[in-house]
Tab-separated table of C-alpha atoms in Angstrom:
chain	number	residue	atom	x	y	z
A	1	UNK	CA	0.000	0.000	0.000
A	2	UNK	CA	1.489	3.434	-0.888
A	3	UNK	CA	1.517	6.445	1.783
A	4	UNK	CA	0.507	9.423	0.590
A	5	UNK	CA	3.920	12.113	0.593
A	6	UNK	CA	2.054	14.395	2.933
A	7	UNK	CA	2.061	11.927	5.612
A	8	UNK	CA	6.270	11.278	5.740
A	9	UNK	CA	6.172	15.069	6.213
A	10	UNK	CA	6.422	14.852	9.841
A	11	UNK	CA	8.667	12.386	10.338
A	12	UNK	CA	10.926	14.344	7.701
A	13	UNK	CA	10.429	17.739	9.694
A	14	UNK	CA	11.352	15.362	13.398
A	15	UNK	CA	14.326	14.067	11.366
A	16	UNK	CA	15.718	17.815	10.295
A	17	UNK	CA	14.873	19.027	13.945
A	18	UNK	CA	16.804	16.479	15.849
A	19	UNK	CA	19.644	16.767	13.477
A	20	UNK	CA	19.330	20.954	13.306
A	21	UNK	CA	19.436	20.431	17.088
A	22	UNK	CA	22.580	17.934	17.176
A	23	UNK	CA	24.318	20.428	14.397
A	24	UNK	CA	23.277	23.489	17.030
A	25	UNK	CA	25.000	21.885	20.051
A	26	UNK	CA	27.781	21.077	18.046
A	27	UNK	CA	28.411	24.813	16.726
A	28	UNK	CA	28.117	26.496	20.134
A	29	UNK	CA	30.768	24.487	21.697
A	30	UNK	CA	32.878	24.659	18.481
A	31	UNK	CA	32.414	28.433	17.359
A	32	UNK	CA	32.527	29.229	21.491
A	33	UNK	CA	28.620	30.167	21.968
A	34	UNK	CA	27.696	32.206	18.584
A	35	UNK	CA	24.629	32.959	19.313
A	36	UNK	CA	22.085	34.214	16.208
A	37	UNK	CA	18.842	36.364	16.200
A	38	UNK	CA	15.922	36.405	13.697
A	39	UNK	CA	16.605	38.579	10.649
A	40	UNK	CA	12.676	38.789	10.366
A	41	UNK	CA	10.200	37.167	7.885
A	42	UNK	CA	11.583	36.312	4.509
A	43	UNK	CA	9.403	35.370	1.597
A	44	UNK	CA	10.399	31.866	1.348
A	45	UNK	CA	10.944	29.835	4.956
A	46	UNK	CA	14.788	28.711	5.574
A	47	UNK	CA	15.077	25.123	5.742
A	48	UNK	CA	15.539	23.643	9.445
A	49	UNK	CA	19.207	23.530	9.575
A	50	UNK	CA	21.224	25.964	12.509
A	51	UNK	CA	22.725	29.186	11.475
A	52	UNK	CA	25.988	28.077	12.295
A	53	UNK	CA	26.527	24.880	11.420
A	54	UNK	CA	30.613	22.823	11.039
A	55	UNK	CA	31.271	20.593	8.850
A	56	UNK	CA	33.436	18.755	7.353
A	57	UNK	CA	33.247	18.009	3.536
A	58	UNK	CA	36.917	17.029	3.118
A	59	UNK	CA	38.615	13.723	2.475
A	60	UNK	CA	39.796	11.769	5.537
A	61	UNK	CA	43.472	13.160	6.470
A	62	UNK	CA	42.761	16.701	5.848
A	63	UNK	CA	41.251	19.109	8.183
A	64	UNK	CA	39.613	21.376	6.089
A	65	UNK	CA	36.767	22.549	8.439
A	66	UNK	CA	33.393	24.385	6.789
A	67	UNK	CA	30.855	26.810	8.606
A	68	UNK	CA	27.254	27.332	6.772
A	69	UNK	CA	25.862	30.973	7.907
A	70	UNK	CA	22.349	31.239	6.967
A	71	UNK	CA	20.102	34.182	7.650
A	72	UNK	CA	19.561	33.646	11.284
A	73	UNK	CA	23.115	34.765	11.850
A	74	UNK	CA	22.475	37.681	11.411
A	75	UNK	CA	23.819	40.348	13.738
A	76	UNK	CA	26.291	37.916	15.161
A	77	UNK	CA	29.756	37.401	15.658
A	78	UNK	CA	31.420	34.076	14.354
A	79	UNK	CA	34.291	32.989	15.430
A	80	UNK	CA	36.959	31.018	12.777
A	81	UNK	CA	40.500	29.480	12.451
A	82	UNK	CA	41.959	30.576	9.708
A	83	UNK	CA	41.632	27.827	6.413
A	84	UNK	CA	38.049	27.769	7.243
A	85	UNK	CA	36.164	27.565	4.454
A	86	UNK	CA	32.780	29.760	4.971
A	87	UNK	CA	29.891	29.279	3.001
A	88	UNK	CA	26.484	31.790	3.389
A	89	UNK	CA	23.348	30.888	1.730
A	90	UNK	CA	20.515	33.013	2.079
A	91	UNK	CA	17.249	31.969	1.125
A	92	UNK	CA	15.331	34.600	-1.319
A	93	UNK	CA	16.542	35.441	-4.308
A	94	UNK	CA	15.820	38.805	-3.204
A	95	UNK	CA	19.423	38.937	-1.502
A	96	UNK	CA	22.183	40.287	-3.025
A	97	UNK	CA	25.484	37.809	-3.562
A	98	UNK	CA	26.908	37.852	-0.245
A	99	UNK	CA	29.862	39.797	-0.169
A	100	UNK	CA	33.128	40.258	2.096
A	101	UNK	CA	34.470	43.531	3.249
A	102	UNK	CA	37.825	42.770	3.971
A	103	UNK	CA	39.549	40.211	1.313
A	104	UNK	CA	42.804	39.490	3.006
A	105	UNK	CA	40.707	38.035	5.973
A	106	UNK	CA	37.443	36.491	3.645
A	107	UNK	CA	38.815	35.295	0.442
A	108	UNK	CA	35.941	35.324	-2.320
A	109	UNK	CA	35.722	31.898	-3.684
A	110	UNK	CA	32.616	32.634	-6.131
A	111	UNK	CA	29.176	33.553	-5.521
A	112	UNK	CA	25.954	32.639	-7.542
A	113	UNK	CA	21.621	33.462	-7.004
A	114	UNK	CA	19.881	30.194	-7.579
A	115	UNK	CA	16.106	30.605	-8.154
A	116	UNK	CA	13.993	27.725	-7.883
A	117	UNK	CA	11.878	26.448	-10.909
A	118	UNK	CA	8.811	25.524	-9.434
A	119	UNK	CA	8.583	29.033	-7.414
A	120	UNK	CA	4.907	30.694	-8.103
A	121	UNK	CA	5.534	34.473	-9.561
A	122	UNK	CA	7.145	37.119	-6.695
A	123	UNK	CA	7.694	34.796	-3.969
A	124	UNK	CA	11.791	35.019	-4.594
A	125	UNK	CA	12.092	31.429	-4.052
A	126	UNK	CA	15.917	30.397	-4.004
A	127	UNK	CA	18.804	30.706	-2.832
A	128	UNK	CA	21.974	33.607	-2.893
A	129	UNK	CA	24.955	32.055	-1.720
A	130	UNK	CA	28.785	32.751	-1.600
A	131	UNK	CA	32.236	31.058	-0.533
A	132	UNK	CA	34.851	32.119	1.412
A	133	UNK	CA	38.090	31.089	2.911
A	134	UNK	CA	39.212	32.038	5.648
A	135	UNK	CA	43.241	33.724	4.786
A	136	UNK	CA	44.150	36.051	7.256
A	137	UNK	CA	43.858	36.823	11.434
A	138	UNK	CA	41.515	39.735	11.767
A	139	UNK	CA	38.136	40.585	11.183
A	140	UNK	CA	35.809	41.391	8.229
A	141	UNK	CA	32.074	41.490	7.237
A	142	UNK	CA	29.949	39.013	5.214
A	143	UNK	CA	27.231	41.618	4.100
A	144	UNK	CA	23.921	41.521	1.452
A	145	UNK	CA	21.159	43.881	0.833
A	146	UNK	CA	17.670	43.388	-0.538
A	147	UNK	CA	15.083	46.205	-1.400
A	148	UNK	CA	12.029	43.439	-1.750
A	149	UNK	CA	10.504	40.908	0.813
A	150	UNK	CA	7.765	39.784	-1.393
A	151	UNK	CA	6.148	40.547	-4.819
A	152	UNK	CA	5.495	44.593	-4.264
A	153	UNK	CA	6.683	44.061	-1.030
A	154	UNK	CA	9.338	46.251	0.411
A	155	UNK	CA	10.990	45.630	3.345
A	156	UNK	CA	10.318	46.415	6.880
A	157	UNK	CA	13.542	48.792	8.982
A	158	UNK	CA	16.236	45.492	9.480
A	159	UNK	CA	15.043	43.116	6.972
A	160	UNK	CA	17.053	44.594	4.688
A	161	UNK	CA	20.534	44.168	5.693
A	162	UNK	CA	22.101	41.227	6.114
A	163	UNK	CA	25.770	41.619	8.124
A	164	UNK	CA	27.287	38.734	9.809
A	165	UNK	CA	30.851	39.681	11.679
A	166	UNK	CA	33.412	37.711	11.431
A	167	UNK	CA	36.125	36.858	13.557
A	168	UNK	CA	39.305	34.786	12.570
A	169	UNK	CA	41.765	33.279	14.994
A	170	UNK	CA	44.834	31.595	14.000
């Protein structure tokens, strides 16, 4: 007998929150308590993953470490080695391509606005990402801007800006 998609829904959503909450723990005793606040109401919901998440996508024997911002960071200060590599997807294709202020500390890897195909007209459904690496000791800025949060929709004061300090330690 076939189950309807609607009804693994749930058990997807538990699956993301226990693992968003694992990911969570994991990041405030790695990044040394980051803490993130709302950004406000953007036109398509973030998936259920922490703003601050480590991982590690390199082969075994390297210690490449990675750090997803999303935009719940923002307004926070994250703290990085240097080598990190730091990746920043925001979810709207609204945002502008994240950007660094400071390219001896964030090294641009490349930056790209994804929308998504199946995203009904002015809902911005997508995603604006970009890559950094982590060169330098010091600190810099991971910023975007948007002027829309919604088909004719402009945004409210602080849903605009998206600015994410960052903090790298040797």
């Amino acid at each position: 007998m076939l189950v309807p998609s609607v009804r693994m829904r749930p058990a997807r959503r538990a699956l993301r929150a226990c693992l968003a909450a694992v990911t969570a723990a994991a990041a405030t005793g790695v990044l040394g308590g980051c803490s993130s606040g709302p950004a406000g109401p953007s036109p398509s919901p973030p998936p259920s993953h922490s703003p601050v998440s480590p991982a590690s996508s390199a082969p075994s024997g390297s210690a490449t470490r990675q750090v997803v911002l999303d935009e719940r960071a923002q307004g926070t200060t994250v703290r990085v080695t240097t080598g990190t590599l730091l990746v920043v997807r925001l979810h709207s294709t609204y945002w502008s391509t994240p950007a660094g202020s400071d390219p001896q500390v964030l090294t641009p890897l490349g930056g790209t606005t994804t929308a998504t195909s199946t995203c009904p007209p002015g809902r911005g459904c997508g995603i604006s990402s970009a890559r950094f690496t982590t060169r330098r000791v010091g600190t810099a800025h991971v910023t975007a801007r948007r002027a829309s949060c919604g088909e004719a929709k402009r945004c409210s004061s602080g849903q605009e800006r998206y600015d994410v300090t960052v903090t790298v330690t040797p």
